[in-house]
PDB file of C-alpha atoms (C1' of nucleotides) in Angstrom:
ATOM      1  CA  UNK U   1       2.414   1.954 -16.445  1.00  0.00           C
ATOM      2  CA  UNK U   2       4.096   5.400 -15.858  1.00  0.00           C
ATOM      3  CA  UNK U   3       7.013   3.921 -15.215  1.00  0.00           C
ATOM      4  CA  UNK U   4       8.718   1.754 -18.205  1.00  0.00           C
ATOM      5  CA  UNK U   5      11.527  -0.791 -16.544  1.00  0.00           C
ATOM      6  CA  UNK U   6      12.555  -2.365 -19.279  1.00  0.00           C
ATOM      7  CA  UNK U   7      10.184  -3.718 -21.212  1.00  0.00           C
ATOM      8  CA  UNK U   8      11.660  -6.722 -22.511  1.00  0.00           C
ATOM      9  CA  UNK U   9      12.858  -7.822 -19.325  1.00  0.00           C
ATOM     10  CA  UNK U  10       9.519  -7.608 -18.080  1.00  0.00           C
ATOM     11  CA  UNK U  11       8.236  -9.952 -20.610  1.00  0.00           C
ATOM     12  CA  UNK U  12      10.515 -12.599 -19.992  1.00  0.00           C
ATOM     13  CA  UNK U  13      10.038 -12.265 -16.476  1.00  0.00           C
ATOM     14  CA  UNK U  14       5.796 -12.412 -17.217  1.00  0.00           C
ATOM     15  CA  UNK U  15       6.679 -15.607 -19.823  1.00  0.00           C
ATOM     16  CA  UNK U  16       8.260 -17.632 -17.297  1.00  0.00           C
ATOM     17  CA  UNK U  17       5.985 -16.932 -14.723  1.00  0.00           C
ATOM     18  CA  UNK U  18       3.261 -17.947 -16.545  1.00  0.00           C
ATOM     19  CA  UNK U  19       4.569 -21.360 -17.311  1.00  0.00           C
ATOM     20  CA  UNK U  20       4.842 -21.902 -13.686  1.00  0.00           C
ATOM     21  CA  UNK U  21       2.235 -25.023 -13.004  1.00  0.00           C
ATOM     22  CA  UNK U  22      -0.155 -25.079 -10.532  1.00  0.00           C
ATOM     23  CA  UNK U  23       1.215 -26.335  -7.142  1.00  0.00           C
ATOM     24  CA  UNK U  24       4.806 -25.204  -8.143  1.00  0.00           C
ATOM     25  CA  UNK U  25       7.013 -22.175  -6.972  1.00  0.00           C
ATOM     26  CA  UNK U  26       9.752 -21.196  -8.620  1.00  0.00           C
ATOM     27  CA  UNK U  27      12.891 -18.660  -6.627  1.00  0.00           C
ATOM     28  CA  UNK U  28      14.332 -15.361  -8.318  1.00  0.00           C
ATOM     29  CA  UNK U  29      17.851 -16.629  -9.327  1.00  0.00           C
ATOM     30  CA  UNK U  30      15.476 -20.216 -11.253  1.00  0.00           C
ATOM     31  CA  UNK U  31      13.562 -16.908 -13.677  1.00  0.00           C
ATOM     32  CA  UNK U  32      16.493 -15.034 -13.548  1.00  0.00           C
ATOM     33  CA  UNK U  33      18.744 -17.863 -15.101  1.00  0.00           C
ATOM     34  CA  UNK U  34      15.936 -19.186 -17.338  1.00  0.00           C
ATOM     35  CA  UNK U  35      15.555 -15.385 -18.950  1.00  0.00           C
ATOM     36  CA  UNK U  36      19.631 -15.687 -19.418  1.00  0.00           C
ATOM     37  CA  UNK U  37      20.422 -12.987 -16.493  1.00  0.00           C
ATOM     38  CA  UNK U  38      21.604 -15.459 -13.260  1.00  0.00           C
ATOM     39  CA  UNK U  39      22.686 -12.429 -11.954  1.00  0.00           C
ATOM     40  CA  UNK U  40      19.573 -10.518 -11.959  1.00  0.00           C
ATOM     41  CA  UNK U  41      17.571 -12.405  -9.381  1.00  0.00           C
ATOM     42  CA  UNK U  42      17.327  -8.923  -7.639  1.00  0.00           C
ATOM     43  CA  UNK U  43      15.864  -7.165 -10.658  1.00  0.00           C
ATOM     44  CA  UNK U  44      12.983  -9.995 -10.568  1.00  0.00           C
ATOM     45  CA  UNK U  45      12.135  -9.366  -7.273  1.00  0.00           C
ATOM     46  CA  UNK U  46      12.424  -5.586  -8.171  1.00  0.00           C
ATOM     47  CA  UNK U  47       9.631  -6.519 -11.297  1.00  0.00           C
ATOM     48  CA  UNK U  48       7.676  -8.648  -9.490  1.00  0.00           C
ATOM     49  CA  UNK U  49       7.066  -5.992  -7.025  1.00  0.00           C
ATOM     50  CA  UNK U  50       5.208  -3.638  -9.437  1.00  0.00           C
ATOM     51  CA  UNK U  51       4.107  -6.155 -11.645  1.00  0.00           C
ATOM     52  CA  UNK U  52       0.964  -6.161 -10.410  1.00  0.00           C
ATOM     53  CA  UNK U  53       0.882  -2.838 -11.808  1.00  0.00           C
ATOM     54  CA  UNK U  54       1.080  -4.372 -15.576  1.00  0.00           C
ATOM     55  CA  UNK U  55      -1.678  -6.753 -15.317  1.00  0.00           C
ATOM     56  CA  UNK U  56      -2.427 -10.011 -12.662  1.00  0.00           C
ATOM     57  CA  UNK U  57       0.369 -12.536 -13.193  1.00  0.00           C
ATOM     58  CA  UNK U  58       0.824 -15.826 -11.185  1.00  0.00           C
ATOM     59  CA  UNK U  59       3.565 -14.080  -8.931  1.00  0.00           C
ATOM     60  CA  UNK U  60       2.664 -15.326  -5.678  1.00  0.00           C
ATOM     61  CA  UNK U  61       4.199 -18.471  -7.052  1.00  0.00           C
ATOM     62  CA  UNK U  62       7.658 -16.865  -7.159  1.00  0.00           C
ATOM     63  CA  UNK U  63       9.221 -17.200  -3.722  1.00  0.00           C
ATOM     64  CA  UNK U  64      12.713 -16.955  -2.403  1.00  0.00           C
ATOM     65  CA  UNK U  65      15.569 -19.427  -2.343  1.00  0.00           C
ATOM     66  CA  UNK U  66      14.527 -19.991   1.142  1.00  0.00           C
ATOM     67  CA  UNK U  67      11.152 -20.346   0.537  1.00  0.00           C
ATOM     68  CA  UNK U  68       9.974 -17.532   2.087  1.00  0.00           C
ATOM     69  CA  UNK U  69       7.012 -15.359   0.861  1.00  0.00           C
ATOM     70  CA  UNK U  70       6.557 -11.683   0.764  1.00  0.00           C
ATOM     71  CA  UNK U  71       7.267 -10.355   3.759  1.00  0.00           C
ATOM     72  CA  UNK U  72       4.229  -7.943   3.807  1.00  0.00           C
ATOM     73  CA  UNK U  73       2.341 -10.297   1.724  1.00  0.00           C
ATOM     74  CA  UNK U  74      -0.652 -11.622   3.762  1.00  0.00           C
ATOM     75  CA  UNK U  75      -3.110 -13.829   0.785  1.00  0.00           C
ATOM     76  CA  UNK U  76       0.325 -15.053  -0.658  1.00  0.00           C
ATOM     77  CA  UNK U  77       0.367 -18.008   1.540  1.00  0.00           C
ATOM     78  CA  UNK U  78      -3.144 -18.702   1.084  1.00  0.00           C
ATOM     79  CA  UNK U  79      -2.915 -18.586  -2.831  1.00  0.00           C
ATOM     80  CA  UNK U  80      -0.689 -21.324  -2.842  1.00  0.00           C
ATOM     81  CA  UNK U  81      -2.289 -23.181  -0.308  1.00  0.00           C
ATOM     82  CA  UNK U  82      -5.334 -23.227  -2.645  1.00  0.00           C
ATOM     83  CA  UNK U  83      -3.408 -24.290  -5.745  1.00  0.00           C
ATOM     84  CA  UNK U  84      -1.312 -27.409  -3.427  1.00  0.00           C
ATOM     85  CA  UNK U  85       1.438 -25.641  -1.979  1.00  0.00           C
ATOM     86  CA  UNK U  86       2.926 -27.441   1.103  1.00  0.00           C
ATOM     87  CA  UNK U  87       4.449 -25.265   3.536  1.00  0.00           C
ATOM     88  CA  UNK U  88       6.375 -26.181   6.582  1.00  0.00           C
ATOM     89  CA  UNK U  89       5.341 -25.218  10.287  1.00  0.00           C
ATOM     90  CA  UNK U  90       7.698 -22.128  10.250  1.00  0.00           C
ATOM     91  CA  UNK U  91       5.497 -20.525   6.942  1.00  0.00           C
ATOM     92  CA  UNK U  92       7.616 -21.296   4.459  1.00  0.00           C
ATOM     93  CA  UNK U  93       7.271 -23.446   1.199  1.00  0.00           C
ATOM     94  CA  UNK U  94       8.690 -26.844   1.149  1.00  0.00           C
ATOM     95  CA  UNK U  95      10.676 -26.219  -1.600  1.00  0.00           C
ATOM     96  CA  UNK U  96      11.918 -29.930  -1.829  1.00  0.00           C
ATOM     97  CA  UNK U  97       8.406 -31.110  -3.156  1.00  0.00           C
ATOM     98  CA  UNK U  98       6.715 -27.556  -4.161  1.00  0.00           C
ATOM     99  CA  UNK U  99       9.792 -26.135  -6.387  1.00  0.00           C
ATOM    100  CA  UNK U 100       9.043 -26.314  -9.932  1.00  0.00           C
ATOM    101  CA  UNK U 101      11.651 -28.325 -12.109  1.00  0.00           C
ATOM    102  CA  UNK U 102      12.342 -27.369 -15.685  1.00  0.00           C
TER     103      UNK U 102
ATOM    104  C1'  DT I   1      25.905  11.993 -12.484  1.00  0.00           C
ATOM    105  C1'  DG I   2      25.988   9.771  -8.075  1.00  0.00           C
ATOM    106  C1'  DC I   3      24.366   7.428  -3.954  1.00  0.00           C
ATOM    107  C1'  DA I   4      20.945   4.609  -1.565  1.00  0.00           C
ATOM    108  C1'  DT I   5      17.305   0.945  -1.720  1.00  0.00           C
ATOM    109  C1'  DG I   6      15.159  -3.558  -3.036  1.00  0.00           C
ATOM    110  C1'  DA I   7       9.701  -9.432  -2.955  1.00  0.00           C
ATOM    111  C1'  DC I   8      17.787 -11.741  -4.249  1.00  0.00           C
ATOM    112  C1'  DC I   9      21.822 -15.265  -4.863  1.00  0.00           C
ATOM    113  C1'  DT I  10      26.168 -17.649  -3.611  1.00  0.00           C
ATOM    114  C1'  DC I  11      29.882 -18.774  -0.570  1.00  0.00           C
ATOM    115  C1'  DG I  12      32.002 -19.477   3.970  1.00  0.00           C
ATOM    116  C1'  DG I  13      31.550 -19.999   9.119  1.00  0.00           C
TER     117       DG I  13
ATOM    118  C1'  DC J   1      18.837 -22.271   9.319  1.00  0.00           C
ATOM    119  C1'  DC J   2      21.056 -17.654  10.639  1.00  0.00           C
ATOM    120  C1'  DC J   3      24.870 -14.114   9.979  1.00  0.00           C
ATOM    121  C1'  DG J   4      28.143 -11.475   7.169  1.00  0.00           C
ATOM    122  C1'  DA J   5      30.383 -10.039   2.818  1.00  0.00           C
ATOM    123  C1'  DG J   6      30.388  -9.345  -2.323  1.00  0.00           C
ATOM    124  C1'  DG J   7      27.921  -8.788  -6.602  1.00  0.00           C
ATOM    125  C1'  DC J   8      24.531  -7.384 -10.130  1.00  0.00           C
ATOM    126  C1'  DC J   9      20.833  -4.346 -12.368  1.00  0.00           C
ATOM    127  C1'  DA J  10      17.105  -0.841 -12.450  1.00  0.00           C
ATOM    128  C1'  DT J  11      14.686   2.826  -9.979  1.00  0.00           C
ATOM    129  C1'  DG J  12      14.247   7.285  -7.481  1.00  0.00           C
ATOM    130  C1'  DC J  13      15.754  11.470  -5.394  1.00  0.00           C
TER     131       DC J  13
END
DNA sequence: TGCATGACCTCGG
DNA sequence: CCCGAGGCCATGC
């Protein structure tokens, strides 16, 4: 890790993450309010992305609020397919059964 | 020190 | 659902 963003927001970020079941997705803004910064969904994205840099978290569970995966992510769909995940015809999650609920 | 970018969110139309 | 505008934080040049 050359780069050091913030440790402790990292942790939180890797913490919630990890308590994400199997089957479930959770969005940005659902980790960023559960780590107490609502506002930061950006900065989880912005973790995420180089997360895999830190060690191999669950993070292909973490989609958008529209459901949407990676954009250049190609295995991300099939990840969750493996664990349960529904997704819709247009290759997005269906959130409505697939979102996790705290 | 300042400006631009990003795997985002919410609100209104 | 898509489009546009505003916001928020950390990173990189």
């Amino acid at each position: 890790m050359s780069k050091v963003l913030t440790q402790t927001l990292i942790y939180e970020i890797l913490s919630v993450v990890e308590e994400i079941p199997e089957g479930k997705v959770a969005t940005y803004g659902q980790i960023a309010k559960l780590i107490g910064r609502d506002r930061n969904a950006r900065l989880v994205g912005f973790v995420l992305s180089k997360v895999e840099y830190y060690g191999r978290y669950p993070c292909h569970r973490v989609v958008n609020h529209q459901g949407r995966t990676a954009p250049m992510w190609s295995e991300q769909r099939s990840l969750l397919e493996q664990e349960g995940v529904v997704f819709k015809s247009d290759g997005k999650v269906d959130l409505d059964k697939c979102l996790w609920k705290v």
